[in-house]
Coordinates of N, CA and C in Angstrom, one line a residue:
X1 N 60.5 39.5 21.9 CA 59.6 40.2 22.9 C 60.3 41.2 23.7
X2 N 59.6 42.4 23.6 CA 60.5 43.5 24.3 C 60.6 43.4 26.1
X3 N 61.6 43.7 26.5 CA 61.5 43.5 28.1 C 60.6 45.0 28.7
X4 N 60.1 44.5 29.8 CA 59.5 45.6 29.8 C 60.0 46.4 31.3
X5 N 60.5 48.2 30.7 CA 61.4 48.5 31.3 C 60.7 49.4 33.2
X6 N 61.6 48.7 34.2 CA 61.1 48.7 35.8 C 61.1 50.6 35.7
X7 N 59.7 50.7 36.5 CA 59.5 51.7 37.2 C 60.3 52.5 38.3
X8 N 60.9 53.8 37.7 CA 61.8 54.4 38.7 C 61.2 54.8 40.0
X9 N 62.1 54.3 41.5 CA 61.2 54.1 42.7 C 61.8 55.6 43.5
X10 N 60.6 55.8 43.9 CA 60.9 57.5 44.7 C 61.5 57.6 46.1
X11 N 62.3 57.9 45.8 CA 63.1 57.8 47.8 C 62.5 59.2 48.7
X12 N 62.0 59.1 49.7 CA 61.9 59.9 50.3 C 62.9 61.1 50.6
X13 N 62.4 62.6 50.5 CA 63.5 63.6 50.5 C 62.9 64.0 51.9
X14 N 64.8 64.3 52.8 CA 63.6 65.0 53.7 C 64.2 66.4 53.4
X15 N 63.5 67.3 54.2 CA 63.4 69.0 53.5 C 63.7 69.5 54.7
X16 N 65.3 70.2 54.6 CA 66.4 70.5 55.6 C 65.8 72.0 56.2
X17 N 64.6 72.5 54.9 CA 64.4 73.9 55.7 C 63.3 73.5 56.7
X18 N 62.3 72.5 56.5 CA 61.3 72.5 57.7 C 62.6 72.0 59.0
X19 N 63.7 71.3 58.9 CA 64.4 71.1 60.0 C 65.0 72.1 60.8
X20 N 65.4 72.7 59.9 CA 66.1 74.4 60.5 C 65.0 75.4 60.9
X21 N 63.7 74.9 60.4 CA 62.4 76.2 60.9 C 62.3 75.3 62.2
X22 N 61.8 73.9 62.2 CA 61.5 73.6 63.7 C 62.9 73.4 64.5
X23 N 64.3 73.7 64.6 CA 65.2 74.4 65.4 C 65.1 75.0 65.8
X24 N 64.7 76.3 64.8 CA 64.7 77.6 65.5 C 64.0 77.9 66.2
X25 N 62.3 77.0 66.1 CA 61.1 78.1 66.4 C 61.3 76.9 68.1
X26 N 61.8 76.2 68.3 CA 62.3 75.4 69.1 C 62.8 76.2 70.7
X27 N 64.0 77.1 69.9 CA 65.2 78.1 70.5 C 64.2 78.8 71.6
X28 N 64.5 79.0 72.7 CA 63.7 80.1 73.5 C 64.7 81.1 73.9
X29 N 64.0 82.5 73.1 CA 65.3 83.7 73.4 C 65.4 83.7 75.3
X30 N 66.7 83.9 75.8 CA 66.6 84.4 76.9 C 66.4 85.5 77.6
X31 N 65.7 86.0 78.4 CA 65.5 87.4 79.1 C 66.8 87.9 79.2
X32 N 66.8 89.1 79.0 CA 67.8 89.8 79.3 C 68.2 90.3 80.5
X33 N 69.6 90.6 80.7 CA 69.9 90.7 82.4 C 69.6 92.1 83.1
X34 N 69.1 92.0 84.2 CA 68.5 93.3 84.4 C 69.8 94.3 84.5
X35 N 69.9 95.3 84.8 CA 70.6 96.6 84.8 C 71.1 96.3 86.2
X36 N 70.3 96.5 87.1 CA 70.8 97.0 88.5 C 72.1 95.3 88.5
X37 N 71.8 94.4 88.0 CA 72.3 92.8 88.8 C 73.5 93.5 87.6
X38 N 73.4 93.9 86.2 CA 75.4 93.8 85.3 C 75.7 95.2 86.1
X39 N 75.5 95.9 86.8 CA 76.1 96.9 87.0 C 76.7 96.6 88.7
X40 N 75.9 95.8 88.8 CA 76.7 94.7 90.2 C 78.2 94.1 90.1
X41 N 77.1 93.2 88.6 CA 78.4 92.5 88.5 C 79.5 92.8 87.7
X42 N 79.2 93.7 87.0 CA 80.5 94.8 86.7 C 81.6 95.2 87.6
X43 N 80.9 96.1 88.6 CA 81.4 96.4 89.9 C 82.2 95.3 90.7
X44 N 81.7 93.8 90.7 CA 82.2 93.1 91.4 C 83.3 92.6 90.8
X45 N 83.3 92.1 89.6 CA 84.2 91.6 88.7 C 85.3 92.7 89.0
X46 N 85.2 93.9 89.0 CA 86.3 94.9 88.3 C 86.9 94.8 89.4
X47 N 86.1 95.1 90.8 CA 86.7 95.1 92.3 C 87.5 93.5 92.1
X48 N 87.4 92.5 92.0 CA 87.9 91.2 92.1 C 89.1 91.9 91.5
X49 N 89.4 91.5 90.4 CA 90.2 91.8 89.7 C 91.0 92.6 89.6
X50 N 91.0 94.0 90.5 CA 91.9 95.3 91.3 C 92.8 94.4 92.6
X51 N 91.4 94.1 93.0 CA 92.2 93.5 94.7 C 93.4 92.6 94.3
X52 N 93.1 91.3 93.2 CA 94.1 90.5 92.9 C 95.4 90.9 92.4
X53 N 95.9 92.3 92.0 CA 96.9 92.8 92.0 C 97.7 93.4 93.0
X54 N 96.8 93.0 94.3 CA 97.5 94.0 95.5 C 99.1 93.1 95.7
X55 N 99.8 94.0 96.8 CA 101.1 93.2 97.4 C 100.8 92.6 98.5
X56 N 101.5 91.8 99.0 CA 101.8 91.2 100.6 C 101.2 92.5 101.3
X57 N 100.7 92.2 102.2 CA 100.5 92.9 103.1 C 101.7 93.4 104.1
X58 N 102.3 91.9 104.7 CA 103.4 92.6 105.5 C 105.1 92.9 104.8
X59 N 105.1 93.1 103.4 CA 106.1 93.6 102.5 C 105.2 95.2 102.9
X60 N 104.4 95.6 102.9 CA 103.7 96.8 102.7 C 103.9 97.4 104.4
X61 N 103.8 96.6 105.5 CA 103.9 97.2 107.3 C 105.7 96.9 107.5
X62 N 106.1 96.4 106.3 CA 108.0 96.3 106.6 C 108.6 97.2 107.6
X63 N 109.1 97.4 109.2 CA 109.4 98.2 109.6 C 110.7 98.4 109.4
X64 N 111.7 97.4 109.0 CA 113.2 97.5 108.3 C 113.2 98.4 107.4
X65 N 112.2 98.4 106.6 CA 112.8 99.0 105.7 C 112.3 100.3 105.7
X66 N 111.9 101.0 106.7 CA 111.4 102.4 107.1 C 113.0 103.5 107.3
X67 N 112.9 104.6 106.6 CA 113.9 105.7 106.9 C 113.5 106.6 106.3
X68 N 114.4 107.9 107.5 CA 113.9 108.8 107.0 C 114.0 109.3 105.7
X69 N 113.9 110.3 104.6 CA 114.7 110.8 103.7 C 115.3 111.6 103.4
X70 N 116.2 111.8 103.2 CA 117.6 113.6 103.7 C 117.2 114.4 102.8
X71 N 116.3 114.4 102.5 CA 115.5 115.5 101.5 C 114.4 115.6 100.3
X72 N 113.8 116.6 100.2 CA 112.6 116.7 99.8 C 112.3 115.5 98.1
X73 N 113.5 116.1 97.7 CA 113.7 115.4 96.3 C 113.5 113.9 96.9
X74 N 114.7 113.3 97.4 CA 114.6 111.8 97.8 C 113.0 111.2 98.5
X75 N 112.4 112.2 98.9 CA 111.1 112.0 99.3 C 110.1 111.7 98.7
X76 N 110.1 112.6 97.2 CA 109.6 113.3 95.9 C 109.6 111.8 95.1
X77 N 110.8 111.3 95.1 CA 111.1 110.0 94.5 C 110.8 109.0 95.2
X78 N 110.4 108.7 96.5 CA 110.2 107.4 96.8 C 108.3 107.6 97.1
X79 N 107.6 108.6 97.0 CA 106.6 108.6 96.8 C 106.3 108.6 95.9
X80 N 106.7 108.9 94.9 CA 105.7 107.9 93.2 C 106.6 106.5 92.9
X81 N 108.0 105.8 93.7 CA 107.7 104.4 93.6 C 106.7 103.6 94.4
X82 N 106.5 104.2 95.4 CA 105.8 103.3 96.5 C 104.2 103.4 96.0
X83 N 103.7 104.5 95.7 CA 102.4 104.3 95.1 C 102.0 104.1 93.8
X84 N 103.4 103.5 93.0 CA 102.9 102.9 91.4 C 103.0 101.5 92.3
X85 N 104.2 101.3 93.1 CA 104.1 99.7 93.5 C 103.3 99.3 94.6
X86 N 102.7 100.1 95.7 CA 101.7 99.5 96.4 C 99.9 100.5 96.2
X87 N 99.8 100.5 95.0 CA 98.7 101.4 93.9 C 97.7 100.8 95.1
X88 N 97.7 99.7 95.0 CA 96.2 98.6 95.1 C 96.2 98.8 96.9
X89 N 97.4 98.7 97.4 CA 97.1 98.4 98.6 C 96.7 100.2 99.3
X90 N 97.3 101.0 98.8 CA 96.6 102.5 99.3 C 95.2 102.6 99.1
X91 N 95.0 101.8 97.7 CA 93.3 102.2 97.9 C 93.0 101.3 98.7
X92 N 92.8 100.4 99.1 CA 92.3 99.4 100.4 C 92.2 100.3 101.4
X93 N 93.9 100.8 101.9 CA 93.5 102.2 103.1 C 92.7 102.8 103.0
X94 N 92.4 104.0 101.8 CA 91.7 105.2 102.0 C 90.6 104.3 101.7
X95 N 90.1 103.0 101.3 CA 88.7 103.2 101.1 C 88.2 102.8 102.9
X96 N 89.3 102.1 103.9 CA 88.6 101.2 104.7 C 88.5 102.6 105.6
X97 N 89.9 103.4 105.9 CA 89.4 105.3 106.7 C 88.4 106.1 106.2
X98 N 88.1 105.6 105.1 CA 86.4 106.7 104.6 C 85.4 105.5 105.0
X99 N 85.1 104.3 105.1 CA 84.6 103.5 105.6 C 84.2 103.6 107.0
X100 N 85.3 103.7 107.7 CA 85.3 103.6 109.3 C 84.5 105.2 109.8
X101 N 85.3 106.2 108.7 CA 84.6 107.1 109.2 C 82.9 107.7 109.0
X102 N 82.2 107.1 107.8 CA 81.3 106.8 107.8 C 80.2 106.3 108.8
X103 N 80.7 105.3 109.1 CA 80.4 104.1 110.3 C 80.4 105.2 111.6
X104 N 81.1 105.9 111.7 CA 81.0 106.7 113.2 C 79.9 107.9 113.0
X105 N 79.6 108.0 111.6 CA 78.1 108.8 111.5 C 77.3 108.6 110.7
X106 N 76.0 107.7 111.5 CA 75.1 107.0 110.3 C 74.3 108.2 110.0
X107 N 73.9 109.1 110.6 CA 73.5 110.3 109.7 C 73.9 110.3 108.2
X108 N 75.6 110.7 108.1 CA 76.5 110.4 107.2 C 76.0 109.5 106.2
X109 N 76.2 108.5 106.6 CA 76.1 107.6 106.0 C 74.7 107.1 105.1
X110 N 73.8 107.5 105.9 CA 72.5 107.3 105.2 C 72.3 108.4 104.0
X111 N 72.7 109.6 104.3 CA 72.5 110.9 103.7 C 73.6 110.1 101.8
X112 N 74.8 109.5 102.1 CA 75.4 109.4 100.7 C 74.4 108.1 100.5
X113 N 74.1 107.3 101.1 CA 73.2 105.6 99.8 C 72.2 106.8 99.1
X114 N 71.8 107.7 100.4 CA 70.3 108.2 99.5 C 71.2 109.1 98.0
X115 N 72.2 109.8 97.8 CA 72.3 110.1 97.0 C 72.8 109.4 96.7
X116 N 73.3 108.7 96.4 CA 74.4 107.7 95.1 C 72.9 106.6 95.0
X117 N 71.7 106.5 95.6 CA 70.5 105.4 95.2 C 70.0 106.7 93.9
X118 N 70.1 107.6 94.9 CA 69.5 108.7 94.0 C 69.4 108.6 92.1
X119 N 71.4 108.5 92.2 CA 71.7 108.4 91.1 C 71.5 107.6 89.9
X120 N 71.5 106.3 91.1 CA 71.6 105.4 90.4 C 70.5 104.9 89.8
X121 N 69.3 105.2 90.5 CA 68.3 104.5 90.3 C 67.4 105.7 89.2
X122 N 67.7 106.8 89.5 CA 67.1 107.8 88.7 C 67.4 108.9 87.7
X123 N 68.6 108.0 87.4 CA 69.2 108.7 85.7 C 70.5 107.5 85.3
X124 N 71.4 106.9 86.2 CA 72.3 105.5 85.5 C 71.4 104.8 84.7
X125 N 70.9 103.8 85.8 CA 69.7 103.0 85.5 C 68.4 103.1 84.4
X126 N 68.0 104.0 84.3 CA 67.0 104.6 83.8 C 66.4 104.8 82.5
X127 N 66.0 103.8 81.8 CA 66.0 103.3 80.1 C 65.5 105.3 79.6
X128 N 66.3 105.3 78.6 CA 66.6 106.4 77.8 C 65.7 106.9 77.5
X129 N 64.4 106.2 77.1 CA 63.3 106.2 76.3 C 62.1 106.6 77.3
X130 N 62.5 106.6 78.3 CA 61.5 106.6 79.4 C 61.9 107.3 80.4
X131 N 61.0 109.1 79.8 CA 61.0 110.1 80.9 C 60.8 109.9 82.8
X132 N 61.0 110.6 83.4 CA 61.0 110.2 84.5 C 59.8 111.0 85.4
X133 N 58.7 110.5 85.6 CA 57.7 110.8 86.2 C 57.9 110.8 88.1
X134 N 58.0 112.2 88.6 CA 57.7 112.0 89.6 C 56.2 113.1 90.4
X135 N 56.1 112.9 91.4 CA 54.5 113.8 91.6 C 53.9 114.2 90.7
X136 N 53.3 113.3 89.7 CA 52.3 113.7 88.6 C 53.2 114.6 87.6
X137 N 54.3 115.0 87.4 CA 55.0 115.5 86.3 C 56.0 115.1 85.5
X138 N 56.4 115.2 84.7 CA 57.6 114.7 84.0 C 58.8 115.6 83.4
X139 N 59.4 115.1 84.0 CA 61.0 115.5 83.9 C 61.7 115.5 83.0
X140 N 62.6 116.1 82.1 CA 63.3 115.9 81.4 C 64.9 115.6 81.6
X141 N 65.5 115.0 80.2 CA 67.2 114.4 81.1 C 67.9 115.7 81.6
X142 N 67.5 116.5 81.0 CA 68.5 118.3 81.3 C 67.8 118.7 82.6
X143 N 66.3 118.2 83.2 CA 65.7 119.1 84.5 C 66.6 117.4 85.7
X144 N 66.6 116.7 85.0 CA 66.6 115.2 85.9 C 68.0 115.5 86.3
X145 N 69.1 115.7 85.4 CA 70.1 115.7 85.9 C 71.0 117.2 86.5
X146 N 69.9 118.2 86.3 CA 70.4 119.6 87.2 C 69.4 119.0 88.6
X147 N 68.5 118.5 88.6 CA 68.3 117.9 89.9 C 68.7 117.6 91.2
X148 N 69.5 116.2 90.6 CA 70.6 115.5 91.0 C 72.1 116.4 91.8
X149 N 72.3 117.3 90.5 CA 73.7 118.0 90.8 C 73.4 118.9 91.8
X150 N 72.0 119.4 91.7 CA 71.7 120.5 92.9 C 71.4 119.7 94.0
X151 N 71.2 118.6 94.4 CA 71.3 118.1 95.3 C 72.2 117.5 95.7
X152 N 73.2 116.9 95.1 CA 74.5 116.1 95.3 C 75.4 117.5 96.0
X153 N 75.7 118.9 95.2 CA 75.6 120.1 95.7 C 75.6 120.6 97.1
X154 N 73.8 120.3 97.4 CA 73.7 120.9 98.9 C 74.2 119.7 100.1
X155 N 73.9 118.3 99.2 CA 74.6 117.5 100.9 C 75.9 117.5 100.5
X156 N 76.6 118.0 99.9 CA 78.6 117.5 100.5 C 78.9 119.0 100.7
X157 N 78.1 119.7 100.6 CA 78.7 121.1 101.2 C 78.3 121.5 101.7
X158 N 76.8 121.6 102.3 CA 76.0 122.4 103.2 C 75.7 120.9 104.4
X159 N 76.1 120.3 104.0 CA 75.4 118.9 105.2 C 77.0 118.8 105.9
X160 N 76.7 117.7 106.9 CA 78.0 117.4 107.6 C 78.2 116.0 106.6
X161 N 77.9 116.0 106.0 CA 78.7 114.6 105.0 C 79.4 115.5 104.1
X162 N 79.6 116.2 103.7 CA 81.0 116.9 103.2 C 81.6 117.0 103.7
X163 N 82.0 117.8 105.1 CA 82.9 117.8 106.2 C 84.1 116.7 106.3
X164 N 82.6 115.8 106.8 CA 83.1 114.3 107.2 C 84.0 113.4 105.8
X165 N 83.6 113.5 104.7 CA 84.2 113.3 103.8 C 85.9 113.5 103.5
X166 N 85.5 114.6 103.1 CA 86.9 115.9 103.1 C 88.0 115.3 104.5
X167 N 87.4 115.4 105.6 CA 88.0 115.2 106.9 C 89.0 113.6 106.7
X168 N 88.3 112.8 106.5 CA 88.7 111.1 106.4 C 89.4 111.2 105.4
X169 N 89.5 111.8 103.9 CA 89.9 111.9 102.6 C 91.5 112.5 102.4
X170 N 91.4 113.6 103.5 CA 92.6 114.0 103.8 C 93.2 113.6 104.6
X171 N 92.9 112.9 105.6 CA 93.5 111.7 106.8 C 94.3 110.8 106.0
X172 N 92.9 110.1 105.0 CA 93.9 109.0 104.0 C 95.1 109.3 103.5
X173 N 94.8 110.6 103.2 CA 95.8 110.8 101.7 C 97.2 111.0 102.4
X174 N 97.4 111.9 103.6 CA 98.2 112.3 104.6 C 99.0 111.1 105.1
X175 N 98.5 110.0 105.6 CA 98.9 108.9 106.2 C 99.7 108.1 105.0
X176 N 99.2 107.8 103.8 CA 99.4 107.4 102.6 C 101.0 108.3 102.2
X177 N 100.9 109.5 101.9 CA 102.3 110.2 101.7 C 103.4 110.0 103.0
X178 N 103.2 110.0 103.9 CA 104.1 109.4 104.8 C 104.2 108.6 104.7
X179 N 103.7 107.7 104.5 CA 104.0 105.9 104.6 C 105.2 106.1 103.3
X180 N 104.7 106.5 102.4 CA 105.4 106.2 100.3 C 106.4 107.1 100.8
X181 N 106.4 108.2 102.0 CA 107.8 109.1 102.0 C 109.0 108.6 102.7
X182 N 108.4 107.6 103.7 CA 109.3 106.8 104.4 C 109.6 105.5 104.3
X183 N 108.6 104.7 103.1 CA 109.3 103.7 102.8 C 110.3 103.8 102.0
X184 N 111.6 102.7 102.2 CA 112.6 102.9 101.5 C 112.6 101.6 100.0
X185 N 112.6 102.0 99.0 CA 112.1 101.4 97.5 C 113.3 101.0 97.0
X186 N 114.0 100.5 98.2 CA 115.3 100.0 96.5 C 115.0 98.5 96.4
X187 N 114.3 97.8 97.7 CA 113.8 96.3 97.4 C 112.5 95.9 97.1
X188 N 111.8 96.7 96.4 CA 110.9 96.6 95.7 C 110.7 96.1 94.5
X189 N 111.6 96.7 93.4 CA 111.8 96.1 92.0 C 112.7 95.6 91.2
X190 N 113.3 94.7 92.4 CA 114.1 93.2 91.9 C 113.4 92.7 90.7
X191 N 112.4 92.1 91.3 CA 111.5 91.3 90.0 C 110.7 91.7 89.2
X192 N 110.6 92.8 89.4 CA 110.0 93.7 88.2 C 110.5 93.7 87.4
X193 N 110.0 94.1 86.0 CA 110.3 94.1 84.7 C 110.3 96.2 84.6
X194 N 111.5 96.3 83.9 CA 111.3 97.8 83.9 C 110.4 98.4 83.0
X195 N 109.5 99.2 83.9 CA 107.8 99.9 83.3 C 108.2 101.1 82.5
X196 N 109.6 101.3 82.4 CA 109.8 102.4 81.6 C 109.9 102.3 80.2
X197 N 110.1 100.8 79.7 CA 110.3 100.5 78.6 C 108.8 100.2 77.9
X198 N 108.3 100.9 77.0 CA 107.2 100.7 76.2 C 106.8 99.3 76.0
X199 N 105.6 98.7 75.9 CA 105.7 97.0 75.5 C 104.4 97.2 74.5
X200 N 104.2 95.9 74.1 CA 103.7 95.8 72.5 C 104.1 96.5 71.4
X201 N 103.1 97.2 70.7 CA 103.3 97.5 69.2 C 104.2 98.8 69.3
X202 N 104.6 99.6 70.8 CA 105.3 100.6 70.6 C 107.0 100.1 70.7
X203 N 107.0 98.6 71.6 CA 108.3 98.4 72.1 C 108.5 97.8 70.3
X204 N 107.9 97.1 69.4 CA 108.5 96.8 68.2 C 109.2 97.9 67.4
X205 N 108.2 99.2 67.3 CA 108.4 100.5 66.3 C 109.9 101.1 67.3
X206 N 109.9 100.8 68.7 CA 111.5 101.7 69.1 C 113.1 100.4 68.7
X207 N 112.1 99.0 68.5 CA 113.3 98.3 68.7 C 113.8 98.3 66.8
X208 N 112.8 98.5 66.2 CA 113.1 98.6 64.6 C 113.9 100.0 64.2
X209 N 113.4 101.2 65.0 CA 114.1 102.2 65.1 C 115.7 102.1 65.4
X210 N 116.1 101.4 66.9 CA 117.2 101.2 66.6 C 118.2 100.3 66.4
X211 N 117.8 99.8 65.8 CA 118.6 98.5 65.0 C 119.2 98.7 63.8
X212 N 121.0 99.2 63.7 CA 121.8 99.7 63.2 C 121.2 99.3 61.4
X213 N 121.5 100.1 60.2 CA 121.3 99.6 59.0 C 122.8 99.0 58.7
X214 N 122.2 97.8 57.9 CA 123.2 97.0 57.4 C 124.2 97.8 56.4
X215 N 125.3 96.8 56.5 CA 126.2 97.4 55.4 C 126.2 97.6 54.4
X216 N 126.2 97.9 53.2 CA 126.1 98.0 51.9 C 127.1 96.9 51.3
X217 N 126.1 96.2 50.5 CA 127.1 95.0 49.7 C 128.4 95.4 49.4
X218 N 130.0 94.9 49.0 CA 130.9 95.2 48.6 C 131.0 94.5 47.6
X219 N 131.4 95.1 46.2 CA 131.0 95.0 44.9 C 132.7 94.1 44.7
X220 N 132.8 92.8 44.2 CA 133.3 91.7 43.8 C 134.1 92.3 42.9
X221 N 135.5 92.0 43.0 CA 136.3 92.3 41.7 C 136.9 91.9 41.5
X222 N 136.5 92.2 40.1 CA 136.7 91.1 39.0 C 138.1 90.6 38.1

């Protein structure tokens, strides 16, 4: 009597693409970040990250180490070490003397937000695709930005915010060269590493350059 042969039993498949379709359709894309908030935080980030290179402050007011210099050359030379090595802390000065002098004329002061809002809001900012409508007409990027220039134009030269600008800017810069002419830089760059020497892919091509060629084998005799 023949056996009679068992029915093959069906396992359930499961189907990995309906799992990957309901993942995805799952996913909620996220809004994208507005303009004005990455151009913040650009700005802020990059500021963070300037200031964290500054020096000591009171390495930078050292009155010890103040003298004069016996001439123009020696002067010539300790003003481009003091402002490669106190870079970060000069700009702190000149930004806080164009700051303060601002602050003593809000005229001034309101006259540059409106133009740097100006800028910002009506050609940085300003999706590409999307002319710029103002009093019922539209603008183009070549009328938008001779606009801007003709106005950025008449306030720093025909307004007293040029003046005032120029006035504080040259204050900074003046105060700054005396400071870098009279600090004296020989205790500066102890710990430094010397900036004159190339690093990365250029310090490998000068150190393979000079690394004497070997000897030539000397032939065994026989």
């Amino acid at each position: 009597m023949a056996t009679p042969t068992p029915s093959p039993q069906v396992l359930p498949v499961s189907n990995p693409q309906n799992t990957i379709t309901t993942t995805v359709t799952t996913a909620e894309p996220q809004p994208p970040q507005p303009a004005f908030r990455a151009v913040i935080s650009y700005f802020s980030d990059s500021l963070r990250h300037s200031l964290s290179h500054r020096r000591p402050w009171p390495e930078l007011m050292d009155r010890s180490a103040l003298a004069k210099p016996t001439s123009f050359s020696e002067a010539t030379v300790r003003v481009r070490h003091n402002v490669s090595y106190f870079r970060v802390n000069y700009y702190v000065v000149v930004s806080l003397i164009l700051a303060v002098s601002l602050l003593t004329s809000p005229f001034s002061l309101v006259l540059l937000f409106s133009l740097l809002a100006s800028w910002l809001f009506l050609y940085l900012l300003r999706p590409s695709d999307r002319p710029l409508r103002l009093f019922g007409r539209t603008f183009t990027d070549f009328e938008t930005l001779s606009l801007l220039a003709g106005s950025s134009f008449f306030l720093l030269f025909l307004t007293p915010l040029g003046s005032l600008l120029v006035s504080a800017f040259t204050l900074s810069v003046a105060l700054v060269a005396a400071h870098a002419a009279f600090r004296v830089p020989e205790d500066l760059f102890l710990d430094d590493r010397d900036t004159s020497q190339p690093a990365g892919f250029l310090s490998i091509l000068r150190a393979a350059v000079n690394v004497p060629p070997a000897a030539p084998p000397v032939p065994a005799r026989g």
